[in-house]
mmCIF file of C-alpha atoms and ligand atoms in Angstrom:
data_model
loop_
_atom_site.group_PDB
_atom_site.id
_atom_site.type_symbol
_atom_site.label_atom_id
_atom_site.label_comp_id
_atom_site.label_asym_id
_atom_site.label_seq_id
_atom_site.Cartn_x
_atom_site.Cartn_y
_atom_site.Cartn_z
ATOM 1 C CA UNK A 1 -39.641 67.704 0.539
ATOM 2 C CA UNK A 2 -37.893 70.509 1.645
ATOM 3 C CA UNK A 3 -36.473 71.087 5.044
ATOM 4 C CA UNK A 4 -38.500 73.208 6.628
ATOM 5 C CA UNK A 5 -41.409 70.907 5.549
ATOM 6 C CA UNK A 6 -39.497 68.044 7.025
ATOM 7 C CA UNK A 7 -39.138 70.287 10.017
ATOM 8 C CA UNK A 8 -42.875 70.822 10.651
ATOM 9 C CA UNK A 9 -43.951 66.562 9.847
ATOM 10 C CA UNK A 10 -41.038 66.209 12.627
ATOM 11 C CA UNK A 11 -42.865 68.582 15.109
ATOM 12 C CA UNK A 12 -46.289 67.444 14.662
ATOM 13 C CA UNK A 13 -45.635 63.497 14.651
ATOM 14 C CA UNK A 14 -43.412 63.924 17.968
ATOM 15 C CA UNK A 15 -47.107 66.108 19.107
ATOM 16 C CA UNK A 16 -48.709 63.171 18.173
ATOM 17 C CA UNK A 17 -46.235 61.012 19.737
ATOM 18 C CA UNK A 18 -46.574 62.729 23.049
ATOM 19 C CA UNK A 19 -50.012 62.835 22.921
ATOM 20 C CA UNK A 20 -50.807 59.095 21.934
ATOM 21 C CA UNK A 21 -48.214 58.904 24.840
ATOM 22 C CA UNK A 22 -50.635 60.456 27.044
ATOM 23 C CA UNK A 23 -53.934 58.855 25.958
ATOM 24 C CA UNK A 24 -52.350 55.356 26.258
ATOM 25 C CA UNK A 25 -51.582 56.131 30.289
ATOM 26 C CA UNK A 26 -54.967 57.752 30.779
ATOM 27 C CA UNK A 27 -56.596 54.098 28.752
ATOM 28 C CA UNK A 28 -54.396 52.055 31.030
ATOM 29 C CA UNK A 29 -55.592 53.399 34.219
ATOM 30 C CA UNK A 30 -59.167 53.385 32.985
ATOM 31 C CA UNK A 31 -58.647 49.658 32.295
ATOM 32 C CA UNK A 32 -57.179 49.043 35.424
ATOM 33 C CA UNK A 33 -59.887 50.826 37.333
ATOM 34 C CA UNK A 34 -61.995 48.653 35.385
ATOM 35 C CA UNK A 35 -60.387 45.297 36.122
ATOM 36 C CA UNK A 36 -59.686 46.344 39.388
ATOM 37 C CA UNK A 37 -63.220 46.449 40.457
ATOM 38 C CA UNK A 38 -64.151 43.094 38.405
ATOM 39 C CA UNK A 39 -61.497 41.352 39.916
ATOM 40 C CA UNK A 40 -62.515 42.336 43.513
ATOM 41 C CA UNK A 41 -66.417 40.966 42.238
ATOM 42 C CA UNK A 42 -64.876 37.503 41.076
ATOM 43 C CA UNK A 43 -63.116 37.321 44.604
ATOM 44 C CA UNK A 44 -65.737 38.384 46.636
ATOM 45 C CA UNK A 45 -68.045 35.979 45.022
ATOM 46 C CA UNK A 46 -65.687 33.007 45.154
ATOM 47 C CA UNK A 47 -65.058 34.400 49.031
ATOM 48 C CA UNK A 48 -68.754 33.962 50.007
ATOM 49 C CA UNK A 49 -69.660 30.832 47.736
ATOM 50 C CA UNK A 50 -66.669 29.118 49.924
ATOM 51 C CA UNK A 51 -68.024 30.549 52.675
ATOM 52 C CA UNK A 52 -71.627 29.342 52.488
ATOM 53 C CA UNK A 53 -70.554 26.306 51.882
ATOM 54 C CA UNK A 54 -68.422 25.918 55.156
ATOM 55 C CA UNK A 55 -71.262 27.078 56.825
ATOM 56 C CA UNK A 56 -73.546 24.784 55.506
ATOM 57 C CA UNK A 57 -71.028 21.983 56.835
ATOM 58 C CA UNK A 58 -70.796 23.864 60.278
ATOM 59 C CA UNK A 59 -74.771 23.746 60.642
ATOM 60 C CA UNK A 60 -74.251 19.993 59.738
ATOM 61 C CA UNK A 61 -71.882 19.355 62.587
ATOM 62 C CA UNK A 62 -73.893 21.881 65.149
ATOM 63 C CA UNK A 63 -77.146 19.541 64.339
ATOM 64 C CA UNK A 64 -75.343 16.040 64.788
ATOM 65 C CA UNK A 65 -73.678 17.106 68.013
ATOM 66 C CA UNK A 66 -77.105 17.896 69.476
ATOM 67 C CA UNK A 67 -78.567 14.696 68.603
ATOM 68 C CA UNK A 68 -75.551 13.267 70.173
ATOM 69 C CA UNK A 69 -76.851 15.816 73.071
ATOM 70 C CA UNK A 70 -79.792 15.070 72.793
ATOM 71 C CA UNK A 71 -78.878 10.834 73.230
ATOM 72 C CA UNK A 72 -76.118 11.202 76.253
ATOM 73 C CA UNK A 73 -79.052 12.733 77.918
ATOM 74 C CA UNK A 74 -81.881 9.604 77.177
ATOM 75 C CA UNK A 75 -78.541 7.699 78.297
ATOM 76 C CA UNK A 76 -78.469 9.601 81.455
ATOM 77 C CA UNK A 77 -81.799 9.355 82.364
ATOM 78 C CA UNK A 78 -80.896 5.365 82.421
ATOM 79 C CA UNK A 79 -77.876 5.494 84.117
ATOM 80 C CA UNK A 80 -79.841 7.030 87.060
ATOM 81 C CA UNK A 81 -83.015 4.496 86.872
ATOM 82 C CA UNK A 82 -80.430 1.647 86.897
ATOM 83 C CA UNK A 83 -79.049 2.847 90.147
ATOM 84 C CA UNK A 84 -82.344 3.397 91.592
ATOM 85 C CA UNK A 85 -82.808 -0.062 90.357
ATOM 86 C CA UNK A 86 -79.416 -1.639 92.044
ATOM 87 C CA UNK A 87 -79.549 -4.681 94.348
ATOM 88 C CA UNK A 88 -76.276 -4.932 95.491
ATOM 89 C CA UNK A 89 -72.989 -2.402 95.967
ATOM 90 C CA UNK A 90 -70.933 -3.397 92.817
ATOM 91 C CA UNK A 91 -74.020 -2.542 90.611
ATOM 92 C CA UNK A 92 -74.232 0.832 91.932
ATOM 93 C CA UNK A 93 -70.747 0.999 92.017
ATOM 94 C CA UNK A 94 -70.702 0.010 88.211
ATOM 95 C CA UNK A 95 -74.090 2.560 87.207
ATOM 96 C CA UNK A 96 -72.319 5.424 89.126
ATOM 97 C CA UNK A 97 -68.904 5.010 86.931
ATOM 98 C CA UNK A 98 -71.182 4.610 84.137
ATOM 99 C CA UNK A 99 -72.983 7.733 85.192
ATOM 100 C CA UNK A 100 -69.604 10.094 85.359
ATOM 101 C CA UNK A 101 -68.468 9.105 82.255
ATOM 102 C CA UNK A 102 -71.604 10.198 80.785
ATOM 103 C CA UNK A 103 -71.627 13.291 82.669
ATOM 104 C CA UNK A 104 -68.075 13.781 81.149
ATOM 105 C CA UNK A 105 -69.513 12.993 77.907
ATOM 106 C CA UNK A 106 -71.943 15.184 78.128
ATOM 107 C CA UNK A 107 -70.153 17.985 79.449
ATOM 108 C CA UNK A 108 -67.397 17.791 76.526
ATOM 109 C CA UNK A 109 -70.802 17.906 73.756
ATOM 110 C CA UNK A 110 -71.518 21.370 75.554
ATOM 111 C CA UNK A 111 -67.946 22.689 75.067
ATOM 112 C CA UNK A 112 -68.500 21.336 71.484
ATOM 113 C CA UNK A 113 -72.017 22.475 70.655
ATOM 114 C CA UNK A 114 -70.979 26.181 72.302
ATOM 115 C CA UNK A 115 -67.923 26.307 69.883
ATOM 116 C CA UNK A 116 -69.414 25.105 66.579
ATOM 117 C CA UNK A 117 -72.502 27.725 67.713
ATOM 118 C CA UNK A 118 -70.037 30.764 68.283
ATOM 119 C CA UNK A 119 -68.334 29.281 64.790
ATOM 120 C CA UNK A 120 -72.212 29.749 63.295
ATOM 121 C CA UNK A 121 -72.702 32.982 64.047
ATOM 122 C CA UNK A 122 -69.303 33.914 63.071
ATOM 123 C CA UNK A 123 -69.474 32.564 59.821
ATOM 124 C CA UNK A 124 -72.990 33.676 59.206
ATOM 125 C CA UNK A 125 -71.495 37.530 60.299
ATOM 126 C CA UNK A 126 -68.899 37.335 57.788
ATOM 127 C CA UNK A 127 -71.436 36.126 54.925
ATOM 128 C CA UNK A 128 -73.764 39.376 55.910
ATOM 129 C CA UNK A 129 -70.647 41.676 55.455
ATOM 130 C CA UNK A 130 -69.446 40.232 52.489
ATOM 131 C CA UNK A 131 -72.732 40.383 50.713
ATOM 132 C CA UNK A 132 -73.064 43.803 51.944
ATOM 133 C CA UNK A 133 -69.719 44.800 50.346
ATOM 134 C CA UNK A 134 -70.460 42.897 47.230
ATOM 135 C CA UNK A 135 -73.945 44.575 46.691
ATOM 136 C CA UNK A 136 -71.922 48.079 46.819
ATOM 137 C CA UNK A 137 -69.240 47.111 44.512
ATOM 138 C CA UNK A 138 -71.840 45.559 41.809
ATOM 139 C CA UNK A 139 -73.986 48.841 42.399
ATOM 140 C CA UNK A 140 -70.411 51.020 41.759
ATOM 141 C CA UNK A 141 -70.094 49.165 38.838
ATOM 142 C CA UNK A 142 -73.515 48.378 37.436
ATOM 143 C CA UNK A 143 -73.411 52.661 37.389
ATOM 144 C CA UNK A 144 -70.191 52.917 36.071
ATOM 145 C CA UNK A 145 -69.825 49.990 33.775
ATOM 146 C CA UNK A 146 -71.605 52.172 31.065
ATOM 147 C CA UNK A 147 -69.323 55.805 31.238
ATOM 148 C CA UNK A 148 -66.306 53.317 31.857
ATOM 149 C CA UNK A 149 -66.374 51.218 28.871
ATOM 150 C CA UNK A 150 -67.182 54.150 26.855
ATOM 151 C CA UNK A 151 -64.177 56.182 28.027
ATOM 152 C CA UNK A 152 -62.256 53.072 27.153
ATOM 153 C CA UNK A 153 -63.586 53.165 23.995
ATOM 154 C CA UNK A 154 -63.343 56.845 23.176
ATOM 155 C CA UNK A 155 -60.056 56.522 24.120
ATOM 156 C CA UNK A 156 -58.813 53.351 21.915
ATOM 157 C CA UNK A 157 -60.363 55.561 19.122
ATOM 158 C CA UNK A 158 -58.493 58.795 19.898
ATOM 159 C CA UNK A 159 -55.583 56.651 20.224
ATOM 160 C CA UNK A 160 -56.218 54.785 16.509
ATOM 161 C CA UNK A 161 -57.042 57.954 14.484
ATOM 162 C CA UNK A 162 -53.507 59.686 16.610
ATOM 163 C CA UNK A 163 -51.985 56.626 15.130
ATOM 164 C CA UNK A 164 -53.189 56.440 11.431
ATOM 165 C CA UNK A 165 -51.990 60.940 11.268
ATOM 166 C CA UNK A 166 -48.802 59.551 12.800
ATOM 167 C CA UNK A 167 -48.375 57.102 9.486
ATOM 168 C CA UNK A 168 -49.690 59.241 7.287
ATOM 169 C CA UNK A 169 -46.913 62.075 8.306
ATOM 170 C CA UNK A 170 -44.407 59.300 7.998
ATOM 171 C CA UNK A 171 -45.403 58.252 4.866
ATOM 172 C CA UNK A 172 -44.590 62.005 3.384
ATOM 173 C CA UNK A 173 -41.168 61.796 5.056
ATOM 174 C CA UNK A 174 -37.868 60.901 3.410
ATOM 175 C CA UNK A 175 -37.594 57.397 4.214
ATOM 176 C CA UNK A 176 -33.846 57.941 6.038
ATOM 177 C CA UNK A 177 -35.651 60.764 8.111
ATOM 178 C CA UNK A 178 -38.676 58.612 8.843
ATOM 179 C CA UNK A 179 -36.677 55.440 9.822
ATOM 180 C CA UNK A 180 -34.202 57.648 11.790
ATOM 181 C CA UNK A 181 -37.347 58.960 13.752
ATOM 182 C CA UNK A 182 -39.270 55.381 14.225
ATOM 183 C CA UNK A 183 -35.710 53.887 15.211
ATOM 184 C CA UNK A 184 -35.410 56.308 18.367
ATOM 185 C CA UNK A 185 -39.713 56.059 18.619
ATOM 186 C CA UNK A 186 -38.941 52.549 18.901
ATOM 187 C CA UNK A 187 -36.610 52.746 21.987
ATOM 188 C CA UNK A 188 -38.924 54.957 23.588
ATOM 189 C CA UNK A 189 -37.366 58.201 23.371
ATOM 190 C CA UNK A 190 -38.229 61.314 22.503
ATOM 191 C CA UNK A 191 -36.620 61.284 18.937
ATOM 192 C CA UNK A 192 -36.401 65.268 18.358
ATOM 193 C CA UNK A 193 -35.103 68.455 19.470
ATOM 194 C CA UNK A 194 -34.482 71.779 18.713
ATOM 195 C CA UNK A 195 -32.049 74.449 19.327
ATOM 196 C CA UNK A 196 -32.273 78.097 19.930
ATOM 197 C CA UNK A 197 -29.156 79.150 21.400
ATOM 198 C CA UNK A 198 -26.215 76.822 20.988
ATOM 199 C CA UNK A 199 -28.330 74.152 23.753
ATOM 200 C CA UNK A 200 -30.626 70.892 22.411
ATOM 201 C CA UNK A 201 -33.256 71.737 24.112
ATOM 202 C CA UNK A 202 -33.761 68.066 24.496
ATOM 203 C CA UNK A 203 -30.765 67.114 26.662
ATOM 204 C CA UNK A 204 -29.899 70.435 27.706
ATOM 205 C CA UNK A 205 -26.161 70.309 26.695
ATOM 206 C CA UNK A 206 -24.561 72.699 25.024
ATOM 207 C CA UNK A 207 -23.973 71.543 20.748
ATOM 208 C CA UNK A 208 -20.346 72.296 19.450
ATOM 209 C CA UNK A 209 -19.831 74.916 18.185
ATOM 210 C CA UNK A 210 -19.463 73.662 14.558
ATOM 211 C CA UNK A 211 -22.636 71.741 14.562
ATOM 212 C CA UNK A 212 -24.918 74.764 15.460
ATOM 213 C CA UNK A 213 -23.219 76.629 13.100
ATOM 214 C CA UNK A 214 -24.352 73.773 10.090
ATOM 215 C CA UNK A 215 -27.669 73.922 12.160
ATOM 216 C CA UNK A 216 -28.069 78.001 11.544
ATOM 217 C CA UNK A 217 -28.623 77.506 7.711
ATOM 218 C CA UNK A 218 -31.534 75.316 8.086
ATOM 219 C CA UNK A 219 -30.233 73.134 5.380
ATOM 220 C CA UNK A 220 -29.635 69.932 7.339
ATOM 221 C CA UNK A 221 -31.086 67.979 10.182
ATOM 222 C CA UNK A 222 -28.187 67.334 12.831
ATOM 223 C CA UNK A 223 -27.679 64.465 15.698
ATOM 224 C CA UNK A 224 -26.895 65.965 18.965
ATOM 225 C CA UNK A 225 -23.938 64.189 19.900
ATOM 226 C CA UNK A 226 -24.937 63.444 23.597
ATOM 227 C CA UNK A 227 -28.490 62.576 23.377
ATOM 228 C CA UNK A 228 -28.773 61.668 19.293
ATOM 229 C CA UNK A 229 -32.397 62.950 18.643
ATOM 230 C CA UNK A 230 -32.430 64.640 15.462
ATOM 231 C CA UNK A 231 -31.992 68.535 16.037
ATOM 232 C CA UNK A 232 -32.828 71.609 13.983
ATOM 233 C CA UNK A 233 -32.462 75.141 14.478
ATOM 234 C CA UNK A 234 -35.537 77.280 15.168
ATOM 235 C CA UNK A 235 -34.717 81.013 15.291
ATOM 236 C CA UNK A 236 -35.984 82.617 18.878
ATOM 237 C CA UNK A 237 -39.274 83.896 18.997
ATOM 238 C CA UNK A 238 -39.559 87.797 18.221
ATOM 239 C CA UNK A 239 -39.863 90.054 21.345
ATOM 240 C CA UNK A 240 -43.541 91.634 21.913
ATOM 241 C CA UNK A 241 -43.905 93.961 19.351
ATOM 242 C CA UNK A 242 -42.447 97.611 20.724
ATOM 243 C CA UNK A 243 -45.310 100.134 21.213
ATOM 244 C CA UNK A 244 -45.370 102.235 17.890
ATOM 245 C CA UNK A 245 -45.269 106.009 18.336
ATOM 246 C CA UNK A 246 -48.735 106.121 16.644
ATOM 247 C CA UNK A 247 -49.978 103.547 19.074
ATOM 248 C CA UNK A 248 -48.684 106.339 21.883
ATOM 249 C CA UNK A 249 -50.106 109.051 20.040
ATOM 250 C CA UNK A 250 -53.628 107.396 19.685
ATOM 251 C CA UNK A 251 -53.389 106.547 23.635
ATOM 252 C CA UNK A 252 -52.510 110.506 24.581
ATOM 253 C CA UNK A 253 -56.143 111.758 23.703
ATOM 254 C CA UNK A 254 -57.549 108.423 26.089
ATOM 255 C CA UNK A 255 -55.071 109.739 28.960
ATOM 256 C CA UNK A 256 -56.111 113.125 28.514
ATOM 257 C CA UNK A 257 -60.123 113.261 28.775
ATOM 258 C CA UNK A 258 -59.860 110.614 31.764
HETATM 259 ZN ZN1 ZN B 301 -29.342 66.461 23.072
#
């Protein structure tokens, strides 16, 4: 395999390279996207499942306190027959004390009942906006489950025929080029460059001079000394072709009847 052949399998696997490079960042944010919006489903379900259930056990606690209610008030009702019914001061005296500490009783049920009701409605505000926000995100992704796993899987396919022309060009190469390319590949680096003018155009420093010389022939790969990608010389592109005096010529006759 001559150089120049080498040369071109060198350009397009480092195209491939970059673009496999490219593909893979594009599939990674698709995925995350993706798991993104199925991990914030999993938590908002979990969220209002423990929710519900602390509700549930709220509602419990609301309903015992006002039977409690519901009994310091039968007890009340006694209390104040059984001083009606006293026949001396010290049962009075006794059915009052009994009465405040009822009254206390009953007033520290209300502070309860009003708390755990507050609580309630709290609870049962959160659970509305939580299944409001979970019925959006299941809609989002019930209508973009389909492009997105598609996308995904147009992309692991780009990626996998990128990677089988990226063997396939390695295959044809010498073996020392191929392993000197996969070696840099491996460390995630660009592995190649080229020079025009005396400068690898992949770290931007200027070659010695005796090494772009060797480079000139096209002969031999090189290693550029500061940034070691394998570098080749490629001969500047060709100005834009200078206006011919027969393309002037054919233009005067234009210029003229205008
Ligand atoms: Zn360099």
């Amino acid at each position: 395999m001559g150089i120049d052949a080498q040369i071109d399998s060198l350009e397009r696997l480092a195209a491939l390279d970059a673009e496999v490079k490219d593909l893979s960042v594009k599939l990674e944010a698709q995925r995350g996207e993706y798991t993104g919006l199925k991990t914030a489903q999993s938590a908002l379900e979990l969220a209002l499942a423990a929710d519900r259930i602390s509700l549930t056990e709220m509602e419990r606690t609301r309903s015992e306190l006002q039977i409690d209610h519901r009994n310091i008030v039968q007890q009340l009702d006694r209390s104040r027959d059984r001083i009606q019914r006293s026949r001396n001061e010290r049962e009075s005296q006794a059915a009052e004390r009994e009465l405040d500490e009822l009254r206390r009783l009953q007033r520290d049920r209300d502070d309860e009942l009003g708390k755990m009701v507050v609580l309630c409605d709290q609870a049962r505000t959160g659970i509305g906006d939580n299944e409001f926000k979970l019925l959006e995100l299941q809609e989002k992704l019930s209508s973009e489950e389909q492009g997105t796993l598609a996308q995904i899987h147009q992309l692991e396919a780009d990626i996998a025929g990128k990677r089988s022309g990226r063997a396939a060009l390695l295959a044809n190469l010498p073996s020392l080029t191929g392993r000197r390319y996969e070696s840099m590949h491996g460390r995630g680096k660009v592995p190649v460059a080229h020079t025009t003018d005396g400068t690898c155009r992949g770290c931007f420093v200027q070659l010695p001079p005796m090494l772009f010389h060797t480079l000139l022939g096209r002969t031999q790969f090189g290693e550029c000394p500061f940034c070691h990608r394998i570098i080749w010389y490629t001969p500047p592109v060709p100005a834009a072709a200078p206006v011919t005096p027969a393309a002037v010529t054919t233009e005067i006759p234009t210029e003229a009847s205008s």
